[in-house]
Amino acid sequence: MRASCRSLYLWSRSLWGSMLISFSRIMMQWSAPPVTKPIYFPLNIRSLYIILPNPMSTTGSINTTIEGGSRQHEEEKVGPPHQIDGPTGTHNVADLPPAAGDAPDLLSPLHFSYHKQYIAFYVIFLFACNFLVPILLFYPLFFLTELSRRHIIGISSAALGLSSCFDAPFRLWRLTKHRMTYGPLGNDTWWHLDFVMWAYSFACIIFSIPLAIAAPIQYYNFFLMSTVMLICPNGLIFFVSLFSPKFHVWCSSDPPGTPMKPAVFYCIEDVAAVDFMHGREYRKKIHARYHASPPFRQLMLHLTVYWTVCSLLYCGVTALVSWLTPLEFAFAWVLGQMFVWGAVCSLGCRFIVRHGLRREREWWARKGQNQEISVEK
């Protein structure tokens, strides 16, 4: 029985290794810089992205060149040049985000587009690696074999975390190889990564601890806390960002010494610029939007508080189920709960975004009316 268990374990590892090589070749083609104009969604689902019709006033122009392909040159406001050359390695000073005093009178439109097929494929891949495959391995081995729980947990956890072996390396490749296209503004040092990359890497390191040691030390309830180890560090970072601390290092496009913005702002900036390949132009526009619109800043704050509370609730429920229920029940519950939690919280987030954008439009409409009245007087 021990020999068959070992052969099954080695077979599963070799299977995932071959899948990793095949999938990496496909993703290398998808991760190339875009050379075509993005397709924009119709306005009837504009709550999925942030867009207002008012154009931003242009006081300067920038010609952007995309590696691996060319795009049409566009004029965008970048504000007055900042003199921040110094020991931090800042070279691209023209790409720094506008300061708070450089806010334009009109809003900068944020056009967001993506390929739905890629999103659907990635969600299916996450579901298969982090729920379907572990369930199909765990319960047949648990009820139909005489294997010890130690071996069952070791075999069932082979697929957990496999998705991070794909998205993290490709994201790192974009930030380093094509930094002038996707990297943070104002800094071209290749190893200065963005906020999402650092937070995700830190969370993945902590996430791997229970996966690595729970089975050998036969502490199986600790294995069920692996998803908590992934969510909790990010929730803690979100909580700290609410107090706007000043960091002495770069935080995405914010130079050292800048008060930290709400963490949701950095997530939107980095994910849209890198993962959805909207590049540095999106980073410029979202910083201009943040400095120009007080309701937009309030929306970022509300979303950060919302996801902090959601993370706290997830960690509490998962801990209760992991330590107070049998292993055969908690295993499926904990893995499935992460996807249910993500879906429910996303619906709540969508409601908050729709409400916040509606308030922002009303605020700017009132501001425009007040300006017209003052001009008439």
CSV table of C-alpha atoms in Angstrom, one decimal:
chain,number,residue,atom,x,y,z
A,1,MET,CA,0.0,0.0,0.0
A,2,ARG,CA,2.9,2.4,0.8
A,3,ALA,CA,4.4,1.7,-2.6
A,4,SER,CA,1.1,2.4,-4.4
A,5,CYS,CA,0.7,5.6,-2.5
A,6,ARG,CA,4.1,6.7,-3.4
A,7,SER,CA,3.6,5.9,-7.1
A,8,LEU,CA,0.2,7.8,-7.1
A,9,TYR,CA,1.9,10.8,-5.5
A,10,LEU,CA,4.8,10.8,-8.0
A,11,TRP,CA,2.3,10.4,-10.9
A,12,SER,CA,0.2,13.4,-9.7
A,13,ARG,CA,3.4,15.5,-9.5
A,14,SER,CA,4.5,14.5,-13.0
A,15,LEU,CA,1.1,15.3,-14.4
A,16,TRP,CA,1.1,18.8,-12.9
A,17,GLY,CA,4.6,19.3,-14.2
A,18,SER,CA,3.6,18.5,-17.8
A,19,MET,CA,0.5,20.7,-17.5
A,20,LEU,CA,2.7,23.6,-16.1
A,21,ILE,CA,5.1,23.4,-19.2
A,22,SER,CA,2.2,23.3,-21.7
A,23,PHE,CA,0.2,26.1,-20.1
A,24,SER,CA,3.3,28.3,-19.8
A,25,ARG,CA,3.9,28.1,-23.5
A,26,ILE,CA,0.3,29.3,-24.2
A,27,MET,CA,0.5,32.1,-21.6
A,28,MET,CA,3.7,33.4,-23.0
A,29,GLN,CA,1.8,34.3,-26.2
A,30,TRP,CA,-1.1,35.9,-24.2
A,31,SER,CA,1.3,38.0,-22.1
A,32,ALA,CA,2.9,39.7,-25.0
A,33,PRO,CA,2.3,43.5,-25.2
A,34,PRO,CA,-1.0,44.5,-26.9
A,35,VAL,CA,-0.8,45.8,-30.4
A,36,THR,CA,-4.4,46.4,-31.1
A,37,LYS,CA,-6.9,48.9,-29.8
A,38,PRO,CA,-8.9,47.7,-26.8
A,39,ILE,CA,-12.5,47.0,-27.2
A,40,TYR,CA,-14.7,49.1,-24.8
A,41,PHE,CA,-17.8,47.8,-23.2
A,42,PRO,CA,-21.1,49.6,-23.8
A,43,LEU,CA,-22.3,52.1,-21.3
A,44,ASN,CA,-25.1,49.9,-19.9
A,45,ILE,CA,-22.5,48.1,-17.8
A,46,ARG,CA,-20.4,51.0,-16.9
A,47,SER,CA,-20.5,50.1,-13.3
A,48,LEU,CA,-17.9,47.5,-14.0
A,49,TYR,CA,-15.4,50.2,-14.8
A,50,ILE,CA,-15.0,53.9,-14.1
A,51,ILE,CA,-15.8,56.3,-16.9
A,52,LEU,CA,-17.2,59.8,-17.1
A,53,PRO,CA,-17.6,61.7,-20.4
A,54,ASN,CA,-15.9,64.9,-19.4
A,55,PRO,CA,-12.5,65.1,-21.1
A,56,MET,CA,-9.4,66.1,-19.1
A,57,SER,CA,-7.9,69.4,-20.0
A,58,THR,CA,-4.5,69.0,-21.6
A,59,THR,CA,-1.6,71.1,-20.6
A,60,GLY,CA,1.1,69.0,-21.9
A,61,SER,CA,1.7,66.1,-24.3
A,62,ILE,CA,3.5,62.8,-24.0
A,63,ASN,CA,4.4,60.4,-26.8
A,64,THR,CA,4.3,56.9,-25.6
A,65,THR,CA,5.9,53.9,-27.3
A,66,ILE,CA,4.9,50.4,-26.5
A,67,GLU,CA,7.6,47.7,-26.7
A,68,GLY,CA,6.7,44.9,-29.2
A,69,GLY,CA,4.2,47.1,-31.0
A,70,SER,CA,3.2,50.7,-31.5
A,71,ARG,CA,0.1,52.6,-30.5
A,72,GLN,CA,-1.2,55.9,-31.8
A,73,HIS,CA,0.3,58.8,-30.0
A,74,GLU,CA,-2.1,60.6,-27.7
A,75,GLU,CA,-2.0,63.8,-25.7
A,76,GLU,CA,-2.6,63.4,-22.0
A,77,LYS,CA,-2.0,65.7,-19.1
A,78,VAL,CA,0.9,64.8,-16.9
A,79,GLY,CA,1.2,68.1,-15.0
A,80,PRO,CA,4.4,70.1,-14.6
A,81,PRO,CA,7.6,68.1,-14.5
A,82,HIS,CA,8.7,67.0,-11.1
A,83,GLN,CA,12.4,67.2,-10.1
A,84,ILE,CA,12.8,64.1,-8.1
A,85,ASP,CA,16.0,62.7,-9.5
A,86,GLY,CA,18.0,61.3,-6.6
A,87,PRO,CA,19.2,58.2,-4.8
A,88,THR,CA,15.9,56.4,-5.5
A,89,GLY,CA,16.9,55.8,-9.1
A,90,THR,CA,14.1,58.0,-10.6
A,91,HIS,CA,14.8,58.5,-14.3
A,92,ASN,CA,11.3,58.9,-15.9
A,93,VAL,CA,10.3,62.1,-14.1
A,94,ALA,CA,7.8,63.1,-16.8
A,95,ASP,CA,5.7,60.0,-15.9
A,96,LEU,CA,5.2,60.9,-12.3
A,97,PRO,CA,1.6,61.2,-11.2
A,98,PRO,CA,0.2,64.7,-10.8
A,99,ALA,CA,0.5,66.3,-7.3
A,100,ALA,CA,-2.6,67.2,-5.3
A,101,GLY,CA,-2.2,70.9,-6.4
A,102,ASP,CA,-2.2,70.0,-10.0
A,103,ALA,CA,-5.7,68.6,-10.1
A,104,PRO,CA,-7.5,69.5,-13.3
A,105,ASP,CA,-10.9,71.2,-13.3
A,106,LEU,CA,-12.5,68.3,-15.3
A,107,LEU,CA,-12.5,64.6,-14.7
A,108,SER,CA,-10.1,62.2,-16.5
A,109,PRO,CA,-12.1,59.4,-18.1
A,110,LEU,CA,-11.0,55.9,-17.1
A,111,HIS,CA,-11.7,53.5,-19.9
A,112,PHE,CA,-11.4,49.9,-18.9
A,113,SER,CA,-11.7,46.9,-21.2
A,114,TYR,CA,-10.7,43.2,-21.1
A,115,HIS,CA,-11.3,39.9,-22.9
A,116,LYS,CA,-14.0,38.0,-21.2
A,117,GLN,CA,-12.7,34.7,-22.5
A,118,TYR,CA,-9.4,35.1,-20.6
A,119,ILE,CA,-11.3,36.0,-17.4
A,120,ALA,CA,-13.6,33.0,-17.7
A,121,PHE,CA,-10.7,30.6,-18.4
A,122,TYR,CA,-8.7,31.9,-15.5
A,123,VAL,CA,-11.6,31.6,-13.1
A,124,ILE,CA,-12.2,28.0,-14.3
A,125,PHE,CA,-8.5,27.3,-13.8
A,126,LEU,CA,-8.6,28.6,-10.3
A,127,PHE,CA,-11.7,26.6,-9.4
A,128,ALA,CA,-10.1,23.4,-10.8
A,129,CYS,CA,-6.8,23.8,-9.1
A,130,ASN,CA,-8.1,25.0,-5.7
A,131,PHE,CA,-11.3,23.1,-5.3
A,132,LEU,CA,-12.2,20.5,-7.9
A,133,VAL,CA,-9.0,18.5,-8.1
A,134,PRO,CA,-8.4,18.5,-4.3
A,135,ILE,CA,-11.9,17.3,-3.7
A,136,LEU,CA,-11.7,14.5,-6.3
A,137,LEU,CA,-8.4,13.3,-4.7
A,138,PHE,CA,-9.4,13.7,-1.0
A,139,TYR,CA,-12.7,12.0,-0.7
A,140,PRO,CA,-12.1,8.8,-2.7
A,141,LEU,CA,-8.8,8.3,-0.9
A,142,PHE,CA,-10.4,9.1,2.5
A,143,PHE,CA,-13.4,6.7,2.2
A,144,LEU,CA,-12.2,4.0,-0.3
A,145,THR,CA,-8.6,3.4,0.8
A,146,GLU,CA,-6.8,2.7,4.1
A,147,LEU,CA,-4.2,5.4,3.6
A,148,SER,CA,-3.4,7.5,6.6
A,149,ARG,CA,-4.6,11.1,6.8
A,150,ARG,CA,-1.0,12.3,6.5
A,151,HIS,CA,-0.7,10.7,3.0
A,152,ILE,CA,-4.2,11.8,1.9
A,153,ILE,CA,-3.6,15.4,2.8
A,154,GLY,CA,-0.2,15.3,1.1
A,155,ILE,CA,-1.7,13.9,-2.1
A,156,SER,CA,-4.8,16.2,-2.1
A,157,SER,CA,-2.8,19.4,-1.6
A,158,ALA,CA,-0.7,18.8,-4.7
A,159,ALA,CA,-2.8,21.1,-6.8
A,160,LEU,CA,-3.4,23.8,-4.2
A,161,GLY,CA,-1.4,26.9,-5.0
A,162,LEU,CA,-0.7,25.7,-8.6
A,163,SER,CA,-2.4,28.8,-10.0
A,164,SER,CA,0.2,31.0,-8.4
A,165,CYS,CA,2.9,29.2,-10.3
A,166,PHE,CA,1.4,30.8,-13.5
A,167,ASP,CA,0.1,34.2,-12.7
A,168,ALA,CA,2.9,35.4,-10.4
A,169,PRO,CA,5.8,34.6,-12.8
A,170,PHE,CA,4.0,36.1,-15.8
A,171,ARG,CA,3.1,39.2,-13.9
A,172,LEU,CA,6.7,39.6,-12.8
A,173,TRP,CA,7.8,39.1,-16.3
A,174,ARG,CA,5.6,42.0,-17.5
A,175,LEU,CA,6.8,44.3,-14.8
A,176,THR,CA,10.5,43.7,-15.5
A,177,LYS,CA,10.7,42.9,-19.2
A,178,HIS,CA,8.2,45.5,-20.3
A,179,ARG,CA,8.5,48.0,-17.5
A,180,MET,CA,8.3,51.0,-19.7
A,181,THR,CA,4.8,49.8,-20.8
A,182,TYR,CA,3.3,48.4,-17.6
A,183,GLY,CA,5.5,49.5,-14.7
A,184,PRO,CA,4.8,52.1,-12.1
A,185,LEU,CA,5.2,55.8,-13.0
A,186,GLY,CA,8.3,57.8,-12.2
A,187,ASN,CA,10.7,55.0,-11.6
A,188,ASP,CA,12.3,52.7,-14.2
A,189,THR,CA,14.4,50.6,-11.8
A,190,TRP,CA,13.5,47.1,-12.9
A,191,TRP,CA,13.2,45.5,-9.4
A,192,HIS,CA,10.9,48.3,-8.0
A,193,LEU,CA,7.7,46.3,-8.4
A,194,ASP,CA,4.2,47.6,-7.8
A,195,PHE,CA,2.0,47.3,-4.7
A,196,VAL,CA,0.0,44.3,-5.9
A,197,MET,CA,3.1,42.3,-6.7
A,198,TRP,CA,4.7,42.8,-3.3
A,199,ALA,CA,1.5,42.2,-1.4
A,200,TYR,CA,0.7,39.0,-3.4
A,201,SER,CA,4.2,37.6,-3.0
A,202,PHE,CA,4.1,38.2,0.7
A,203,ALA,CA,0.7,36.5,1.0
A,204,CYS,CA,1.8,33.5,-1.1
A,205,ILE,CA,4.9,33.0,1.1
A,206,ILE,CA,2.7,32.8,4.2
A,207,PHE,CA,0.1,30.7,2.4
A,208,SER,CA,2.7,28.0,1.7
A,209,ILE,CA,3.6,27.5,5.3
A,210,PRO,CA,0.6,25.3,6.3
A,211,LEU,CA,0.8,23.5,3.0
A,212,ALA,CA,4.4,22.5,3.7
A,213,ILE,CA,4.3,21.6,7.3
A,214,ALA,CA,0.8,20.5,8.2
A,215,ALA,CA,1.0,17.0,6.7
A,216,PRO,CA,4.5,16.1,8.1
A,217,ILE,CA,3.7,17.2,11.6
A,218,GLN,CA,0.2,15.6,11.4
A,219,TYR,CA,-1.5,18.8,12.3
A,220,TYR,CA,-4.3,18.6,9.8
A,221,ASN,CA,-6.5,21.4,11.1
A,222,PHE,CA,-3.6,23.8,10.5
A,223,PHE,CA,-3.7,22.7,6.8
A,224,LEU,CA,-7.2,24.1,6.5
A,225,MET,CA,-6.0,27.5,7.7
A,226,SER,CA,-4.0,27.9,4.4
A,227,THR,CA,-6.6,30.1,2.8
A,228,VAL,CA,-6.7,32.3,5.9
A,229,MET,CA,-2.9,32.7,5.5
A,230,LEU,CA,-3.6,34.0,2.0
A,231,ILE,CA,-6.5,36.4,2.9
A,232,CYS,CA,-5.4,37.7,6.3
A,233,PRO,CA,-2.1,39.4,5.3
A,234,ASN,CA,-3.9,41.4,2.5
A,235,GLY,CA,-6.6,42.4,4.9
A,236,LEU,CA,-4.0,43.6,7.4
A,237,ILE,CA,-2.4,45.7,4.6
A,238,PHE,CA,-5.8,47.1,3.7
A,239,PHE,CA,-6.3,48.0,7.3
A,240,VAL,CA,-3.0,49.8,7.7
A,241,SER,CA,-3.6,51.8,4.5
A,242,LEU,CA,-6.6,53.4,6.2
A,243,PHE,CA,-4.2,55.4,8.4
A,244,SER,CA,-2.2,56.8,5.4
A,245,PRO,CA,1.3,56.0,6.7
A,246,LYS,CA,4.3,57.4,4.9
A,247,PHE,CA,6.7,54.9,3.5
A,248,HIS,CA,10.3,55.4,2.7
A,249,VAL,CA,10.1,53.2,-0.4
A,250,TRP,CA,8.1,53.4,-3.6
A,251,CYS,CA,4.5,52.3,-3.4
A,252,SER,CA,3.4,51.6,-7.0
A,253,SER,CA,3.6,55.1,-8.6
A,254,ASP,CA,3.9,57.0,-5.3
A,255,PRO,CA,7.5,58.1,-4.5
A,256,PRO,CA,9.0,57.7,-1.0
A,257,GLY,CA,7.5,60.0,1.6
A,258,THR,CA,4.0,60.1,0.0
A,259,PRO,CA,1.1,59.3,2.3
A,260,MET,CA,-0.3,55.9,1.5
A,261,LYS,CA,-3.6,56.0,-0.4
A,262,PRO,CA,-6.3,53.4,0.4
A,263,ALA,CA,-5.2,50.0,-0.7
A,264,VAL,CA,-8.0,49.5,-3.2
A,265,PHE,CA,-6.7,52.4,-5.2
A,266,TYR,CA,-3.4,50.6,-5.7
A,267,CYS,CA,-5.1,47.4,-6.6
A,268,ILE,CA,-7.2,49.0,-9.3
A,269,GLU,CA,-4.2,50.9,-10.7
A,270,ASP,CA,-1.9,47.8,-10.7
A,271,VAL,CA,-4.3,45.2,-11.9
A,272,ALA,CA,-5.7,47.4,-14.7
A,273,ALA,CA,-2.2,48.5,-15.9
A,274,VAL,CA,-0.5,45.1,-15.7
A,275,ASP,CA,-3.0,42.2,-15.6
A,276,PHE,CA,-5.4,43.8,-18.1
A,277,MET,CA,-2.5,45.4,-20.1
A,278,HIS,CA,-3.8,49.0,-20.1
A,279,GLY,CA,-0.3,50.2,-19.3
A,280,ARG,CA,1.1,53.4,-17.9
A,281,GLU,CA,-1.6,55.6,-19.5
A,282,TYR,CA,-4.1,54.1,-17.2
A,283,ARG,CA,-1.9,54.8,-14.2
A,284,LYS,CA,-1.6,58.5,-15.2
A,285,LYS,CA,-5.4,58.8,-15.6
A,286,ILE,CA,-6.4,57.1,-12.4
A,287,HIS,CA,-3.9,59.3,-10.4
A,288,ALA,CA,-5.4,62.4,-12.2
A,289,ARG,CA,-8.9,61.2,-11.3
A,290,TYR,CA,-7.9,60.6,-7.6
A,291,HIS,CA,-6.4,64.1,-7.2
A,292,ALA,CA,-9.3,65.8,-9.1
A,293,SER,CA,-12.3,64.2,-7.5
A,294,PRO,CA,-13.1,64.2,-3.8
A,295,PRO,CA,-16.0,61.7,-4.2
A,296,PHE,CA,-13.6,59.3,-6.0
A,297,ARG,CA,-11.2,59.5,-3.1
A,298,GLN,CA,-14.1,58.8,-0.7
A,299,LEU,CA,-15.1,55.8,-2.8
A,300,MET,CA,-11.6,54.3,-2.6
A,301,LEU,CA,-11.7,54.7,1.2
A,302,HIS,CA,-15.2,53.1,1.5
A,303,LEU,CA,-14.1,50.1,-0.7
A,304,THR,CA,-10.9,49.6,1.4
A,305,VAL,CA,-13.0,49.5,4.6
A,306,TYR,CA,-15.4,47.1,3.0
A,307,TRP,CA,-12.8,44.6,1.9
A,308,THR,CA,-11.0,44.9,5.3
A,309,VAL,CA,-14.3,43.9,7.0
A,310,CYS,CA,-14.9,41.1,4.5
A,311,SER,CA,-11.4,39.7,5.1
A,312,LEU,CA,-12.0,39.7,8.9
A,313,LEU,CA,-15.3,37.8,8.5
A,314,TYR,CA,-13.7,35.3,6.2
A,315,CYS,CA,-10.8,34.6,8.6
A,316,GLY,CA,-13.2,34.2,11.5
A,317,VAL,CA,-15.6,31.8,9.8
A,318,THR,CA,-12.8,29.7,8.4
A,319,ALA,CA,-11.1,29.4,11.8
A,320,LEU,CA,-14.3,28.2,13.4
A,321,VAL,CA,-15.0,25.6,10.8
A,322,SER,CA,-11.4,24.4,10.7
A,323,TRP,CA,-11.1,23.8,14.4
A,324,LEU,CA,-14.6,22.8,15.5
A,325,THR,CA,-15.7,20.4,12.7
A,326,PRO,CA,-14.5,17.0,11.5
A,327,LEU,CA,-11.8,17.0,8.8
A,328,GLU,CA,-14.0,15.3,6.2
A,329,PHE,CA,-16.5,18.1,6.5
A,330,ALA,CA,-14.2,21.1,6.9
A,331,PHE,CA,-12.0,20.1,3.9
A,332,ALA,CA,-14.7,20.7,1.3
A,333,TRP,CA,-16.3,23.6,3.2
A,334,VAL,CA,-13.1,25.6,3.5
A,335,LEU,CA,-12.1,25.2,-0.1
A,336,GLY,CA,-15.5,26.0,-1.4
A,337,GLN,CA,-16.1,28.9,1.0
A,338,MET,CA,-13.3,30.9,-0.6
A,339,PHE,CA,-15.2,31.0,-4.0
A,340,VAL,CA,-18.6,31.7,-2.4
A,341,TRP,CA,-17.0,34.4,-0.3
A,342,GLY,CA,-15.4,36.0,-3.3
A,343,ALA,CA,-18.7,35.9,-5.3
A,344,VAL,CA,-20.8,37.4,-2.5
A,345,CYS,CA,-18.3,40.1,-1.6
A,346,SER,CA,-17.9,41.0,-5.3
A,347,LEU,CA,-21.7,41.6,-5.6
A,348,GLY,CA,-21.5,43.9,-2.5
A,349,CYS,CA,-18.5,45.7,-4.0
A,350,ARG,CA,-20.4,46.3,-7.2
A,351,PHE,CA,-23.3,47.9,-5.4
A,352,ILE,CA,-20.9,50.2,-3.5
A,353,VAL,CA,-19.1,51.2,-6.8
A,354,ARG,CA,-22.4,52.0,-8.5
A,355,HIS,CA,-23.6,54.1,-5.6
A,356,GLY,CA,-20.2,55.9,-5.3
A,357,LEU,CA,-20.0,56.7,-9.0
A,358,ARG,CA,-23.5,58.0,-9.0
A,359,ARG,CA,-22.6,60.3,-6.1
A,360,GLU,CA,-19.5,61.4,-8.0
A,361,ARG,CA,-21.5,62.3,-11.1
A,362,GLU,CA,-24.0,64.3,-9.0
A,363,TRP,CA,-21.2,66.1,-7.2
A,364,TRP,CA,-19.5,67.2,-10.4
A,365,ALA,CA,-22.9,68.2,-11.9
A,366,ARG,CA,-23.5,70.5,-8.9
A,367,LYS,CA,-20.0,71.9,-9.2
A,368,GLY,CA,-20.6,72.7,-12.8
A,369,GLN,CA,-23.8,74.5,-12.0
A,370,ASN,CA,-22.2,76.5,-9.3
A,371,GLN,CA,-19.4,77.5,-11.7
A,372,GLU,CA,-22.0,78.7,-14.2
A,373,ILE,CA,-23.8,80.7,-11.6
A,374,SER,CA,-20.6,82.4,-10.4
A,375,VAL,CA,-19.7,83.3,-14.0
A,376,GLU,CA,-23.1,84.8,-14.7
A,377,LYS,CA,-22.8,86.9,-11.5
